[in-house]
């Protein structure tokens, strides 16, 4: 999942933010890292830390339906995580984070890409601020968050197998297989989450890329591979704006 913007020094790389523990990055990621003289990713993950927490005095338990809260609390307990930490999570953050500690994983493409660029004194920028993403997710109706949790929690024991299957499809550049898996995810199948996390961001990125000056050096834009799949994916939005994109 590696593409060239024709007539420019910009390439687009579809990434996995994390990979199964001990598994290598695919050759197309290594090629992108070696080619790049500068890089750009979605946002700085470290900026998310303060935005995943509720305001002082608020409790997640008071925001979710009782059945969802009890199921979520039970799953959190099984992961041996501090219950007080769960109470402070924003609803969307809890929905996105539950089960993640069960995954056996290693840092993905962006981590290695960033280290390589920094080691060589090269620029590493972002398309958006973490605050922008958090604002979009804050606007998702609480009942949709509850619906996402109702769909996801019963399948939490399948998370590792799904994670490994996604990695295999990504390495094989199997866009169809990746999209079939994505469509089964509550985060994509629920319209409000899909709009907030994928479609709105894709449109914003496309507009910003159109307004950027052409990069003077070899530059790789590294975004999650799911943003390159399905209707209104980033590649198609750029093509609709007259940009020619070729897969490498």
mmCIF file of C-alpha atoms in Angstrom:
data_model
loop_
_atom_site.group_PDB
_atom_site.id
_atom_site.type_symbol
_atom_site.label_atom_id
_atom_site.label_comp_id
_atom_site.label_asym_id
_atom_site.label_seq_id
_atom_site.Cartn_x
_atom_site.Cartn_y
_atom_site.Cartn_z
ATOM 1 C CA UNK A 1 0.000 0.000 0.000
ATOM 2 C CA UNK A 2 2.469 2.515 -1.332
ATOM 3 C CA UNK A 3 1.598 5.190 -3.896
ATOM 4 C CA UNK A 4 3.232 7.936 -5.907
ATOM 5 C CA UNK A 5 1.655 11.319 -6.578
ATOM 6 C CA UNK A 6 2.620 11.803 -10.217
ATOM 7 C CA UNK A 7 4.660 14.864 -11.079
ATOM 8 C CA UNK A 8 5.729 15.457 -7.487
ATOM 9 C CA UNK A 9 8.129 14.245 -4.841
ATOM 10 C CA UNK A 10 5.266 13.090 -2.616
ATOM 11 C CA UNK A 11 4.391 9.462 -1.908
ATOM 12 C CA UNK A 12 1.585 8.067 0.250
ATOM 13 C CA UNK A 13 2.126 5.049 2.488
ATOM 14 C CA UNK A 14 -0.710 3.044 4.040
ATOM 15 C CA UNK A 15 0.469 1.912 7.464
ATOM 16 C CA UNK A 16 -0.395 -0.270 10.417
ATOM 17 C CA UNK A 17 0.202 1.792 13.560
ATOM 18 C CA UNK A 18 1.138 -1.405 15.422
ATOM 19 C CA UNK A 19 2.036 -4.907 14.239
ATOM 20 C CA UNK A 20 1.832 -8.333 15.912
ATOM 21 C CA UNK A 21 4.666 -8.881 18.352
ATOM 22 C CA UNK A 22 7.887 -9.875 16.635
ATOM 23 C CA UNK A 23 6.540 -9.517 13.096
ATOM 24 C CA UNK A 24 8.570 -7.547 10.524
ATOM 25 C CA UNK A 25 7.534 -4.514 8.561
ATOM 26 C CA UNK A 26 6.801 -5.290 4.896
ATOM 27 C CA UNK A 27 9.255 -4.419 2.149
ATOM 28 C CA UNK A 28 7.152 -1.538 0.829
ATOM 29 C CA UNK A 29 7.442 0.225 4.206
ATOM 30 C CA UNK A 30 11.212 -0.275 4.245
ATOM 31 C CA UNK A 31 11.393 1.072 0.670
ATOM 32 C CA UNK A 32 9.438 4.173 1.720
ATOM 33 C CA UNK A 33 11.702 4.754 4.715
ATOM 34 C CA UNK A 34 14.823 4.539 2.563
ATOM 35 C CA UNK A 35 13.392 6.831 -0.146
ATOM 36 C CA UNK A 36 12.107 9.543 2.193
ATOM 37 C CA UNK A 37 14.019 12.710 2.954
ATOM 38 C CA UNK A 38 11.064 14.016 4.971
ATOM 39 C CA UNK A 39 7.870 12.532 6.363
ATOM 40 C CA UNK A 40 4.403 13.459 7.526
ATOM 41 C CA UNK A 41 1.959 11.451 9.619
ATOM 42 C CA UNK A 42 -1.603 11.918 10.884
ATOM 43 C CA UNK A 43 -0.901 13.605 14.245
ATOM 44 C CA UNK A 44 1.345 13.362 17.281
ATOM 45 C CA UNK A 45 -0.095 10.543 19.460
ATOM 46 C CA UNK A 46 1.464 12.038 22.586
ATOM 47 C CA UNK A 47 -0.892 15.021 22.248
ATOM 48 C CA UNK A 48 -3.875 12.718 22.811
ATOM 49 C CA UNK A 49 -3.131 11.991 26.485
ATOM 50 C CA UNK A 50 -5.028 14.930 28.040
ATOM 51 C CA UNK A 51 -7.947 14.619 25.620
ATOM 52 C CA UNK A 52 -8.907 11.045 26.483
ATOM 53 C CA UNK A 53 -9.848 12.060 30.035
ATOM 54 C CA UNK A 54 -13.176 13.367 31.285
ATOM 55 C CA UNK A 55 -13.404 16.673 33.114
ATOM 56 C CA UNK A 56 -12.704 16.659 36.831
ATOM 57 C CA UNK A 57 -15.655 15.213 38.724
ATOM 58 C CA UNK A 58 -17.162 13.372 35.745
ATOM 59 C CA UNK A 59 -17.414 9.562 35.707
ATOM 60 C CA UNK A 60 -17.768 7.297 32.707
ATOM 61 C CA UNK A 61 -20.174 5.127 34.696
ATOM 62 C CA UNK A 62 -22.664 8.017 34.774
ATOM 63 C CA UNK A 63 -22.578 8.473 30.988
ATOM 64 C CA UNK A 64 -23.127 4.915 29.758
ATOM 65 C CA UNK A 65 -26.216 2.689 30.013
ATOM 66 C CA UNK A 66 -25.862 0.319 33.012
ATOM 67 C CA UNK A 67 -25.569 -2.850 30.913
ATOM 68 C CA UNK A 68 -22.776 -1.360 28.824
ATOM 69 C CA UNK A 69 -20.951 -0.027 31.857
ATOM 70 C CA UNK A 70 -21.016 -3.387 33.646
ATOM 71 C CA UNK A 71 -19.765 -5.261 30.560
ATOM 72 C CA UNK A 72 -17.027 -2.705 29.989
ATOM 73 C CA UNK A 73 -15.991 -2.706 33.648
ATOM 74 C CA UNK A 74 -15.783 -6.520 33.609
ATOM 75 C CA UNK A 75 -13.588 -6.506 30.490
ATOM 76 C CA UNK A 76 -11.348 -3.838 32.011
ATOM 77 C CA UNK A 77 -11.041 -5.884 35.223
ATOM 78 C CA UNK A 78 -9.998 -8.985 33.259
ATOM 79 C CA UNK A 79 -7.174 -6.960 31.744
ATOM 80 C CA UNK A 80 -5.955 -6.189 35.294
ATOM 81 C CA UNK A 81 -6.260 -2.464 34.660
ATOM 82 C CA UNK A 82 -7.011 0.123 37.335
ATOM 83 C CA UNK A 83 -10.810 0.670 37.596
ATOM 84 C CA UNK A 84 -10.215 4.304 38.550
ATOM 85 C CA UNK A 85 -8.528 4.847 35.186
ATOM 86 C CA UNK A 86 -11.617 3.547 33.385
ATOM 87 C CA UNK A 87 -13.905 5.971 35.227
ATOM 88 C CA UNK A 88 -11.873 8.895 33.897
ATOM 89 C CA UNK A 89 -11.941 7.817 30.230
ATOM 90 C CA UNK A 90 -14.064 9.674 27.716
ATOM 91 C CA UNK A 91 -16.634 7.268 26.248
ATOM 92 C CA UNK A 92 -15.005 7.077 22.816
ATOM 93 C CA UNK A 93 -11.558 6.574 24.367
ATOM 94 C CA UNK A 94 -12.804 3.673 26.479
ATOM 95 C CA UNK A 95 -14.452 2.141 23.413
ATOM 96 C CA UNK A 96 -11.254 2.403 21.391
ATOM 97 C CA UNK A 97 -8.922 1.258 24.180
ATOM 98 C CA UNK A 98 -10.726 -1.666 25.779
ATOM 99 C CA UNK A 99 -9.024 -4.902 24.853
ATOM 100 C CA UNK A 100 -5.900 -3.245 23.538
ATOM 101 C CA UNK A 101 -3.775 -4.453 26.466
ATOM 102 C CA UNK A 102 -4.622 -8.022 25.449
ATOM 103 C CA UNK A 103 -2.951 -7.578 22.084
ATOM 104 C CA UNK A 104 0.570 -8.901 21.709
ATOM 105 C CA UNK A 105 2.006 -6.139 19.585
ATOM 106 C CA UNK A 106 5.061 -4.129 18.619
ATOM 107 C CA UNK A 107 5.348 -0.545 17.329
ATOM 108 C CA UNK A 108 4.332 -0.198 13.684
ATOM 109 C CA UNK A 109 5.428 1.740 10.631
ATOM 110 C CA UNK A 110 5.214 5.297 11.972
ATOM 111 C CA UNK A 111 7.414 4.504 14.967
ATOM 112 C CA UNK A 112 10.236 3.146 12.827
ATOM 113 C CA UNK A 113 9.742 5.817 10.177
ATOM 114 C CA UNK A 114 9.957 8.614 12.736
ATOM 115 C CA UNK A 115 13.066 7.168 14.372
ATOM 116 C CA UNK A 116 14.798 6.876 10.994
ATOM 117 C CA UNK A 117 14.020 10.458 10.004
ATOM 118 C CA UNK A 118 14.995 11.897 13.382
ATOM 119 C CA UNK A 119 18.227 9.910 13.433
ATOM 120 C CA UNK A 120 19.138 11.418 10.081
ATOM 121 C CA UNK A 121 18.073 14.944 11.002
ATOM 122 C CA UNK A 122 15.103 14.972 8.640
ATOM 123 C CA UNK A 123 11.744 16.677 9.046
ATOM 124 C CA UNK A 124 8.754 14.767 10.470
ATOM 125 C CA UNK A 125 5.445 16.659 10.440
ATOM 126 C CA UNK A 126 1.714 16.108 10.983
ATOM 127 C CA UNK A 127 -1.447 16.587 8.913
ATOM 128 C CA UNK A 128 -3.657 17.460 11.873
ATOM 129 C CA UNK A 129 -3.677 18.187 15.583
ATOM 130 C CA UNK A 130 -4.814 15.568 18.077
ATOM 131 C CA UNK A 131 -7.324 18.131 19.394
ATOM 132 C CA UNK A 132 -9.080 18.116 16.029
ATOM 133 C CA UNK A 133 -9.557 14.349 16.142
ATOM 134 C CA UNK A 134 -10.726 14.443 19.757
ATOM 135 C CA UNK A 135 -13.280 17.153 18.929
ATOM 136 C CA UNK A 136 -14.738 14.975 16.167
ATOM 137 C CA UNK A 137 -14.994 11.980 18.485
ATOM 138 C CA UNK A 138 -16.500 14.058 21.299
ATOM 139 C CA UNK A 139 -19.372 14.869 18.923
ATOM 140 C CA UNK A 140 -20.302 11.191 18.411
ATOM 141 C CA UNK A 141 -23.616 10.593 20.249
ATOM 142 C CA UNK A 142 -23.189 8.720 23.516
ATOM 143 C CA UNK A 143 -25.746 6.107 22.476
ATOM 144 C CA UNK A 144 -23.641 5.351 19.401
ATOM 145 C CA UNK A 145 -20.624 4.824 21.642
ATOM 146 C CA UNK A 146 -22.759 2.464 23.724
ATOM 147 C CA UNK A 147 -23.814 0.627 20.568
ATOM 148 C CA UNK A 148 -20.194 0.283 19.509
ATOM 149 C CA UNK A 149 -19.319 -1.211 22.890
ATOM 150 C CA UNK A 150 -22.287 -3.600 22.780
ATOM 151 C CA UNK A 151 -21.031 -4.860 19.428
ATOM 152 C CA UNK A 152 -17.333 -5.005 20.321
ATOM 153 C CA UNK A 153 -17.239 -6.389 23.862
ATOM 154 C CA UNK A 154 -18.639 -9.873 23.082
ATOM 155 C CA UNK A 155 -15.901 -10.295 20.458
ATOM 156 C CA UNK A 156 -13.034 -9.056 22.572
ATOM 157 C CA UNK A 157 -11.418 -12.503 22.764
ATOM 158 C CA UNK A 158 -11.195 -12.523 18.952
ATOM 159 C CA UNK A 159 -9.170 -9.303 18.862
ATOM 160 C CA UNK A 160 -5.730 -10.924 18.522
ATOM 161 C CA UNK A 161 -6.818 -13.168 15.642
ATOM 162 C CA UNK A 162 -8.393 -10.210 13.844
ATOM 163 C CA UNK A 163 -5.274 -8.120 14.469
ATOM 164 C CA UNK A 164 -3.035 -10.810 12.978
ATOM 165 C CA UNK A 165 -5.334 -11.276 9.969
ATOM 166 C CA UNK A 166 -5.246 -7.530 9.324
ATOM 167 C CA UNK A 167 -1.454 -7.579 9.433
ATOM 168 C CA UNK A 168 -1.308 -10.457 6.929
ATOM 169 C CA UNK A 169 -3.633 -8.649 4.513
ATOM 170 C CA UNK A 170 -1.686 -5.415 4.894
ATOM 171 C CA UNK A 171 1.641 -7.099 4.137
ATOM 172 C CA UNK A 172 0.044 -8.724 1.069
ATOM 173 C CA UNK A 173 -1.444 -5.357 -0.004
ATOM 174 C CA UNK A 174 -4.830 -7.058 -0.035
ATOM 175 C CA UNK A 175 -7.045 -3.968 -0.118
ATOM 176 C CA UNK A 176 -10.226 -5.982 -0.673
ATOM 177 C CA UNK A 177 -9.524 -8.239 2.301
ATOM 178 C CA UNK A 178 -8.673 -5.273 4.508
ATOM 179 C CA UNK A 179 -11.872 -3.474 3.564
ATOM 180 C CA UNK A 180 -14.006 -6.549 4.217
ATOM 181 C CA UNK A 181 -12.528 -6.731 7.704
ATOM 182 C CA UNK A 182 -12.966 -2.999 8.240
ATOM 183 C CA UNK A 183 -16.652 -3.175 7.347
ATOM 184 C CA UNK A 184 -17.161 -5.649 10.193
ATOM 185 C CA UNK A 185 -15.699 -3.208 12.717
ATOM 186 C CA UNK A 186 -18.272 -1.253 14.768
ATOM 187 C CA UNK A 187 -16.031 1.773 14.442
ATOM 188 C CA UNK A 188 -16.645 1.733 10.684
ATOM 189 C CA UNK A 189 -20.105 0.174 10.465
ATOM 190 C CA UNK A 190 -21.668 2.801 12.755
ATOM 191 C CA UNK A 191 -22.261 5.878 10.546
ATOM 192 C CA UNK A 192 -21.402 8.480 13.191
ATOM 193 C CA UNK A 193 -18.051 6.860 14.028
ATOM 194 C CA UNK A 194 -17.245 6.283 10.366
ATOM 195 C CA UNK A 195 -17.967 9.921 9.575
ATOM 196 C CA UNK A 196 -15.993 11.264 12.533
ATOM 197 C CA UNK A 197 -12.929 9.049 12.455
ATOM 198 C CA UNK A 198 -12.539 8.303 8.764
ATOM 199 C CA UNK A 199 -14.540 10.368 6.290
ATOM 200 C CA UNK A 200 -14.321 13.858 7.800
ATOM 201 C CA UNK A 201 -10.615 13.454 8.405
ATOM 202 C CA UNK A 202 -10.036 12.122 4.880
ATOM 203 C CA UNK A 203 -11.768 15.170 3.386
ATOM 204 C CA UNK A 204 -9.809 17.530 5.614
ATOM 205 C CA UNK A 205 -6.523 15.875 4.690
ATOM 206 C CA UNK A 206 -7.312 16.022 0.973
ATOM 207 C CA UNK A 207 -8.080 19.740 1.204
ATOM 208 C CA UNK A 208 -4.903 20.416 3.162
ATOM 209 C CA UNK A 209 -2.759 18.444 0.756
ATOM 210 C CA UNK A 210 -4.182 20.455 -2.133
ATOM 211 C CA UNK A 211 -3.117 23.655 -0.354
ATOM 212 C CA UNK A 212 0.391 22.469 0.503
ATOM 213 C CA UNK A 213 3.276 23.669 -1.596
ATOM 214 C CA UNK A 214 4.907 20.886 -3.599
ATOM 215 C CA UNK A 215 7.577 19.337 -1.343
ATOM 216 C CA UNK A 216 11.131 20.192 -2.445
ATOM 217 C CA UNK A 217 12.497 16.862 -1.194
ATOM 218 C CA UNK A 218 11.335 13.242 -1.274
ATOM 219 C CA UNK A 219 8.426 13.220 1.189
ATOM 220 C CA UNK A 220 6.301 10.302 2.402
ATOM 221 C CA UNK A 221 2.855 10.841 3.898
ATOM 222 C CA UNK A 222 2.223 7.915 6.266
ATOM 223 C CA UNK A 223 -1.429 7.356 7.224
ATOM 224 C CA UNK A 224 -3.344 4.355 8.511
ATOM 225 C CA UNK A 225 -4.132 1.953 5.683
ATOM 226 C CA UNK A 226 -7.876 2.043 6.463
ATOM 227 C CA UNK A 227 -7.949 5.674 5.309
ATOM 228 C CA UNK A 228 -7.059 4.409 1.822
ATOM 229 C CA UNK A 229 -10.041 2.039 1.585
ATOM 230 C CA UNK A 230 -13.720 2.293 0.733
ATOM 231 C CA UNK A 231 -15.883 5.237 -0.351
ATOM 232 C CA UNK A 232 -14.322 8.669 0.126
ATOM 233 C CA UNK A 233 -10.913 7.226 0.891
ATOM 234 C CA UNK A 234 -8.007 9.655 0.747
ATOM 235 C CA UNK A 235 -6.671 8.407 -2.592
ATOM 236 C CA UNK A 236 -10.030 8.756 -4.345
ATOM 237 C CA UNK A 237 -10.602 12.203 -2.856
ATOM 238 C CA UNK A 238 -7.265 13.360 -4.250
ATOM 239 C CA UNK A 239 -8.063 11.839 -7.637
ATOM 240 C CA UNK A 240 -11.391 13.725 -7.681
ATOM 241 C CA UNK A 241 -9.362 16.895 -7.185
ATOM 242 C CA UNK A 242 -7.334 16.167 -10.316
ATOM 243 C CA UNK A 243 -4.342 14.427 -8.738
ATOM 244 C CA UNK A 244 -2.880 11.413 -10.552
ATOM 245 C CA UNK A 245 -1.845 8.625 -8.201
ATOM 246 C CA UNK A 246 0.031 5.480 -9.165
ATOM 247 C CA UNK A 247 0.598 2.402 -6.999
ATOM 248 C CA UNK A 248 4.247 1.466 -6.564
#
